[in-house]
CSV table of C-alpha atoms in Angstrom, one decimal:
chain,number,residue,atom,x,y,z
Z,1,GLY,CA,4.6,30.9,-22.5
Z,2,ALA,CA,1.2,32.1,-21.3
Z,3,GLY,CA,-0.3,30.6,-18.1
Z,4,VAL,CA,-3.9,29.6,-17.4
Z,5,SER,CA,-6.3,32.5,-18.0
Z,6,GLN,CA,-9.8,33.0,-16.7
Z,7,SER,CA,-12.5,35.5,-17.5
Z,8,PRO,CA,-14.1,37.4,-16.2
Z,9,SER,CA,-12.0,38.1,-13.1
Z,10,ASN,CA,-15.0,39.4,-11.2
Z,11,LYS,CA,-18.7,38.8,-11.8
Z,12,VAL,CA,-21.6,40.2,-9.9
Z,13,THR,CA,-25.0,38.8,-10.8
Z,14,GLU,CA,-28.5,38.8,-9.4
Z,15,LYS,CA,-30.0,35.7,-7.9
Z,16,GLY,CA,-31.7,33.6,-10.5
Z,17,LYS,CA,-29.5,34.7,-13.5
Z,18,ASP,CA,-27.3,32.4,-15.4
Z,19,VAL,CA,-23.5,32.9,-15.6
Z,20,GLU,CA,-20.7,31.6,-17.8
Z,21,LEU,CA,-17.1,31.4,-16.6
Z,22,ARG,CA,-14.3,30.8,-19.1
Z,23,CYS,CA,-11.0,29.1,-18.7
Z,24,ASP,CA,-8.1,29.0,-21.2
Z,25,PRO,CA,-5.6,26.3,-20.2
Z,26,ILE,CA,-2.0,26.2,-21.0
Z,27,SER,CA,-1.4,25.1,-24.6
Z,28,GLY,CA,-0.8,21.3,-24.7
Z,29,HIS,CA,-2.2,20.5,-21.3
Z,30,THR,CA,-4.7,17.7,-21.8
Z,31,ALA,CA,-6.2,17.8,-18.4
Z,32,LEU,CA,-8.4,20.7,-17.1
Z,33,TYR,CA,-10.0,21.1,-13.7
Z,34,TRP,CA,-12.5,23.3,-12.1
Z,35,TYR,CA,-12.6,24.0,-8.4
Z,36,ARG,CA,-14.4,26.5,-6.2
Z,37,GLN,CA,-13.2,28.1,-3.0
Z,38,SER,CA,-15.4,29.9,-0.5
Z,39,LEU,CA,-13.9,32.6,1.6
Z,40,GLY,CA,-11.2,31.2,3.9
Z,41,GLN,CA,-11.9,27.7,2.9
Z,42,GLY,CA,-10.0,25.0,1.0
Z,43,LEU,CA,-10.6,24.0,-2.6
Z,44,GLU,CA,-13.8,22.1,-3.6
Z,45,PHE,CA,-13.4,19.9,-6.7
Z,46,LEU,CA,-16.1,20.4,-9.3
Z,47,ILE,CA,-15.2,18.7,-12.5
Z,48,TYR,CA,-12.2,17.2,-14.4
Z,49,PHE,CA,-11.7,17.0,-18.2
Z,50,GLN,CA,-9.3,14.8,-20.0
Z,51,GLY,CA,-9.4,16.1,-23.5
Z,52,ASN,CA,-13.0,17.0,-24.3
Z,53,SER,CA,-14.5,14.3,-22.1
Z,54,ALA,CA,-15.3,14.6,-18.4
Z,55,PRO,CA,-14.5,11.4,-16.7
Z,56,ASP,CA,-15.3,12.9,-13.3
Z,57,LYS,CA,-18.2,15.2,-12.7
Z,58,SER,CA,-18.7,14.0,-9.2
Z,59,GLY,CA,-18.0,17.4,-7.6
Z,60,LEU,CA,-20.7,19.4,-9.4
Z,61,PRO,CA,-23.0,20.4,-6.5
Z,62,SER,CA,-26.3,20.4,-8.4
Z,63,ASP,CA,-27.8,20.1,-11.9
Z,64,ARG,CA,-27.6,23.9,-12.1
Z,65,PHE,CA,-23.9,23.4,-12.7
Z,66,SER,CA,-22.5,22.2,-16.1
Z,67,ALA,CA,-19.3,22.5,-17.9
Z,68,GLU,CA,-18.0,21.8,-21.4
Z,69,ARG,CA,-14.7,21.8,-23.1
Z,70,THR,CA,-14.2,22.1,-26.8
Z,71,GLY,CA,-11.3,21.4,-29.1
Z,72,GLY,CA,-9.3,20.1,-26.1
Z,73,SER,CA,-8.7,23.6,-25.0
Z,74,VAL,CA,-11.1,26.3,-23.7
Z,75,SER,CA,-13.7,25.3,-21.1
Z,76,THR,CA,-16.8,27.1,-19.9
Z,77,LEU,CA,-18.5,26.5,-16.5
Z,78,THR,CA,-22.1,27.5,-16.6
Z,79,ILE,CA,-24.2,28.1,-13.5
Z,80,GLN,CA,-27.9,28.4,-14.1
Z,81,ARG,CA,-30.4,30.1,-11.8
Z,82,THR,CA,-27.6,31.3,-9.5
Z,83,GLN,CA,-28.1,31.3,-5.8
Z,84,GLN,CA,-26.4,33.2,-3.1
Z,85,GLU,CA,-24.6,30.1,-1.9
Z,86,ASP,CA,-22.9,29.9,-5.3
Z,87,SER,CA,-20.8,33.0,-4.4
Z,88,ALA,CA,-17.2,31.9,-4.3
Z,89,VAL,CA,-13.9,32.1,-6.3
Z,90,TYR,CA,-14.0,29.6,-9.2
Z,91,LEU,CA,-10.6,28.4,-10.0
Z,92,CYS,CA,-9.4,26.6,-13.2
Z,93,ALA,CA,-6.2,24.5,-13.5
Z,94,SER,CA,-4.6,22.5,-16.2
Z,95,SER,CA,-1.9,19.8,-16.3
Z,96,TYR,CA,-0.5,17.2,-18.7
Z,97,LYS,CA,0.2,13.6,-18.4
Z,98,THR,CA,3.6,12.1,-18.6
Z,99,GLY,CA,4.4,9.2,-21.0
Z,100,ASN,CA,3.6,6.7,-18.3
Z,101,GLY,CA,0.2,8.2,-17.7
Z,102,LEU,CA,1.0,10.0,-14.5
Z,103,ARG,CA,-0.4,13.5,-14.0
Z,104,THR,CA,1.9,16.3,-13.1
Z,105,GLU,CA,1.5,19.4,-11.1
Z,106,GLN,CA,-1.5,21.7,-11.8
Z,107,TYR,CA,-1.2,25.2,-13.0
Z,108,PHE,CA,-3.9,27.5,-11.8
Z,109,GLY,CA,-5.5,30.5,-13.2
Z,110,PRO,CA,-6.2,33.6,-11.2
Z,111,GLY,CA,-9.8,32.7,-10.6
Z,112,THR,CA,-13.2,34.3,-11.2
Z,113,ARG,CA,-14.8,35.9,-8.1
Z,114,LEU,CA,-18.5,35.3,-8.4
Z,115,THR,CA,-20.9,37.3,-6.2
Z,116,VAL,CA,-24.6,36.6,-6.3
Z,117,THR,CA,-26.7,39.3,-4.8
G,1,SER,CA,-13.6,14.5,5.9
G,2,GLN,CA,-11.2,15.5,3.2
G,3,GLN,CA,-8.5,13.4,1.9
G,4,GLY,CA,-5.8,15.9,2.9
G,5,GLU,CA,-6.0,17.7,6.2
G,6,GLU,CA,-3.4,20.3,7.2
G,7,ASP,CA,-2.2,21.0,10.7
G,8,PRO,CA,-2.1,23.6,12.1
G,9,GLN,CA,-4.9,25.7,10.6
G,10,ALA,CA,-3.0,28.9,11.4
G,11,LEU,CA,0.6,29.6,12.2
G,12,SER,CA,2.3,32.8,13.2
G,13,ILE,CA,6.1,33.1,13.5
G,14,GLN,CA,8.8,35.7,13.4
G,15,GLU,CA,11.0,36.3,10.4
G,16,GLY,CA,14.0,34.0,10.4
G,17,GLU,CA,12.2,31.2,12.2
G,18,ASN,CA,11.3,27.9,10.6
G,19,ALA,CA,7.7,27.0,9.8
G,20,THR,CA,6.5,23.5,9.7
G,21,MET,CA,3.1,22.4,8.3
G,22,ASN,CA,1.7,18.9,8.4
G,23,CYS,CA,-0.7,17.1,6.1
G,24,SER,CA,-2.5,13.8,6.7
G,25,TYR,CA,-4.4,11.8,4.2
G,26,LYS,CA,-6.5,8.6,4.1
G,27,THR,CA,-6.0,6.6,0.9
G,28,SER,CA,-3.1,5.4,-1.2
G,29,ILE,CA,-1.6,8.1,-3.4
G,30,ASN,CA,0.5,8.5,-6.5
G,31,ASN,CA,2.0,11.7,-5.4
G,32,LEU,CA,1.4,14.6,-2.9
G,33,GLN,CA,1.8,18.2,-3.8
G,34,TRP,CA,2.1,21.4,-1.9
G,35,TYR,CA,0.7,24.7,-3.1
G,36,ARG,CA,0.8,28.3,-2.0
G,37,GLN,CA,-2.0,30.8,-2.3
G,38,ASN,CA,-1.8,34.5,-1.8
G,39,SER,CA,-4.8,36.7,-1.4
G,40,GLY,CA,-7.4,34.0,-2.0
G,41,ARG,CA,-6.7,33.8,-5.8
G,42,GLY,CA,-4.7,31.4,-7.9
G,43,LEU,CA,-2.5,28.7,-6.4
G,44,VAL,CA,1.1,28.3,-7.1
G,45,HIS,CA,2.7,24.9,-7.2
G,46,LEU,CA,5.6,24.5,-4.8
G,47,ILE,CA,6.8,20.9,-4.8
G,48,LEU,CA,5.6,17.4,-5.8
G,49,ILE,CA,6.7,14.3,-4.0
G,50,ARG,CA,6.0,10.9,-5.4
G,51,SER,CA,4.8,7.9,-3.3
G,52,ASN,CA,8.2,6.2,-3.7
G,53,GLU,CA,10.1,9.3,-2.4
G,54,ARG,CA,10.7,10.1,1.2
G,55,GLU,CA,12.2,13.6,1.1
G,56,LYS,CA,12.5,16.4,-1.4
G,57,HIS,CA,14.1,19.8,-1.3
G,58,SER,CA,13.6,23.0,-3.3
G,59,GLY,CA,15.4,26.1,-2.1
G,60,ARG,CA,14.2,26.9,1.4
G,61,LEU,CA,11.5,24.2,1.2
G,62,ARG,CA,11.8,20.7,2.5
G,63,VAL,CA,9.0,18.2,2.1
G,64,THR,CA,8.9,14.7,3.7
G,65,LEU,CA,6.5,11.9,3.0
G,66,ASP,CA,5.7,8.9,5.2
G,67,THR,CA,3.3,6.6,3.4
G,68,SER,CA,3.1,4.2,6.3
G,69,LYS,CA,1.6,7.0,8.4
G,70,LYS,CA,-0.1,8.7,5.4
G,71,SER,CA,1.4,12.0,6.3
G,72,SER,CA,3.6,14.7,4.9
G,73,SER,CA,5.3,17.8,6.2
G,74,LEU,CA,6.4,21.0,4.6
G,75,LEU,CA,9.3,22.9,6.3
G,76,ILE,CA,10.1,26.5,5.3
G,77,THR,CA,13.5,27.5,6.7
G,78,ALA,CA,14.6,31.0,7.5
G,79,SER,CA,11.1,32.4,6.8
G,80,ARG,CA,10.6,35.8,5.3
G,81,ALA,CA,7.6,38.2,5.5
G,82,ALA,CA,7.0,37.4,1.8
G,83,ASP,CA,6.3,33.8,2.8
G,84,THR,CA,3.0,34.9,4.4
G,85,ALA,CA,0.3,33.0,2.5
G,86,SER,CA,-2.0,30.0,2.8
G,87,TYR,CA,-0.3,26.6,2.1
G,88,PHE,CA,-2.3,23.6,0.9
G,89,CYS,CA,-1.4,20.0,0.5
G,90,ALA,CA,-3.1,18.0,-2.3
G,91,THR,CA,-3.1,14.3,-3.0
G,92,ASP,CA,-3.2,12.6,-6.3
G,93,THR,CA,-4.7,9.1,-6.2
G,94,GLY,CA,-4.8,8.8,-10.0
G,95,ARG,CA,-8.5,8.4,-10.1
G,96,ARG,CA,-9.7,12.0,-10.3
G,97,ALA,CA,-8.5,15.5,-9.7
G,98,LEU,CA,-6.3,16.5,-6.8
G,99,THR,CA,-8.0,16.5,-3.4
G,100,PHE,CA,-7.0,19.6,-1.4
G,101,GLY,CA,-6.9,20.1,2.3
G,102,SER,CA,-8.3,23.1,4.0
G,103,GLY,CA,-4.9,24.8,4.3
G,104,THR,CA,-2.6,26.4,6.8
G,105,ARG,CA,-2.5,30.1,7.0
G,106,LEU,CA,1.0,31.2,7.7
G,107,GLN,CA,1.8,34.7,9.0
G,108,VAL,CA,5.4,35.7,9.1
G,109,GLN,CA,6.0,38.8,11.3
G,110,PRO,CA,8.8,41.1,10.2
């Protein structure tokens, strides 16, 4: 079946503008994750959804960042008043839980490369 | 520092040689996973090893886990130029999302 998709693949925006990034997880995956990755760096956790609720928002770097998930499927990550330091690749991943509650491997989308000028 | 830390940060080998990457972590885990990333975009899952497992194989990949030392290693045997990529370990503590290390950049020279 289809993998995780993200849109747009690239986004260039001016400092101060708002941006919305979209993630379509694999059908049936209840868990959805957002990460960001700066050039040459590891992944920085942003937020985790289980269904439509977000039990862990601890990675959001500031109140300019927010995310929502509706219908247990699509998620949008919104960055308000973008700053140059927000430039990075934003990666989305999804996974499902086994019957005993253990999470399995994560499947990643191709990412959105955000450039703030 | 991060939960998972890879060592070395960069590794350059010749085609046909074996590549070994190590990962250390700090807290108890449910499982540890290894991922591969090409060209700074999406990650691809390679292998998952649970906390009660000590070794796992998948094709040319061999992963070990030592929970007493809180460390794991990824061995790629008979490397190929196509194995050139960044490799990340990620720990699942069950409390939140995976925690990724900063990665090992592997260069396999043809």
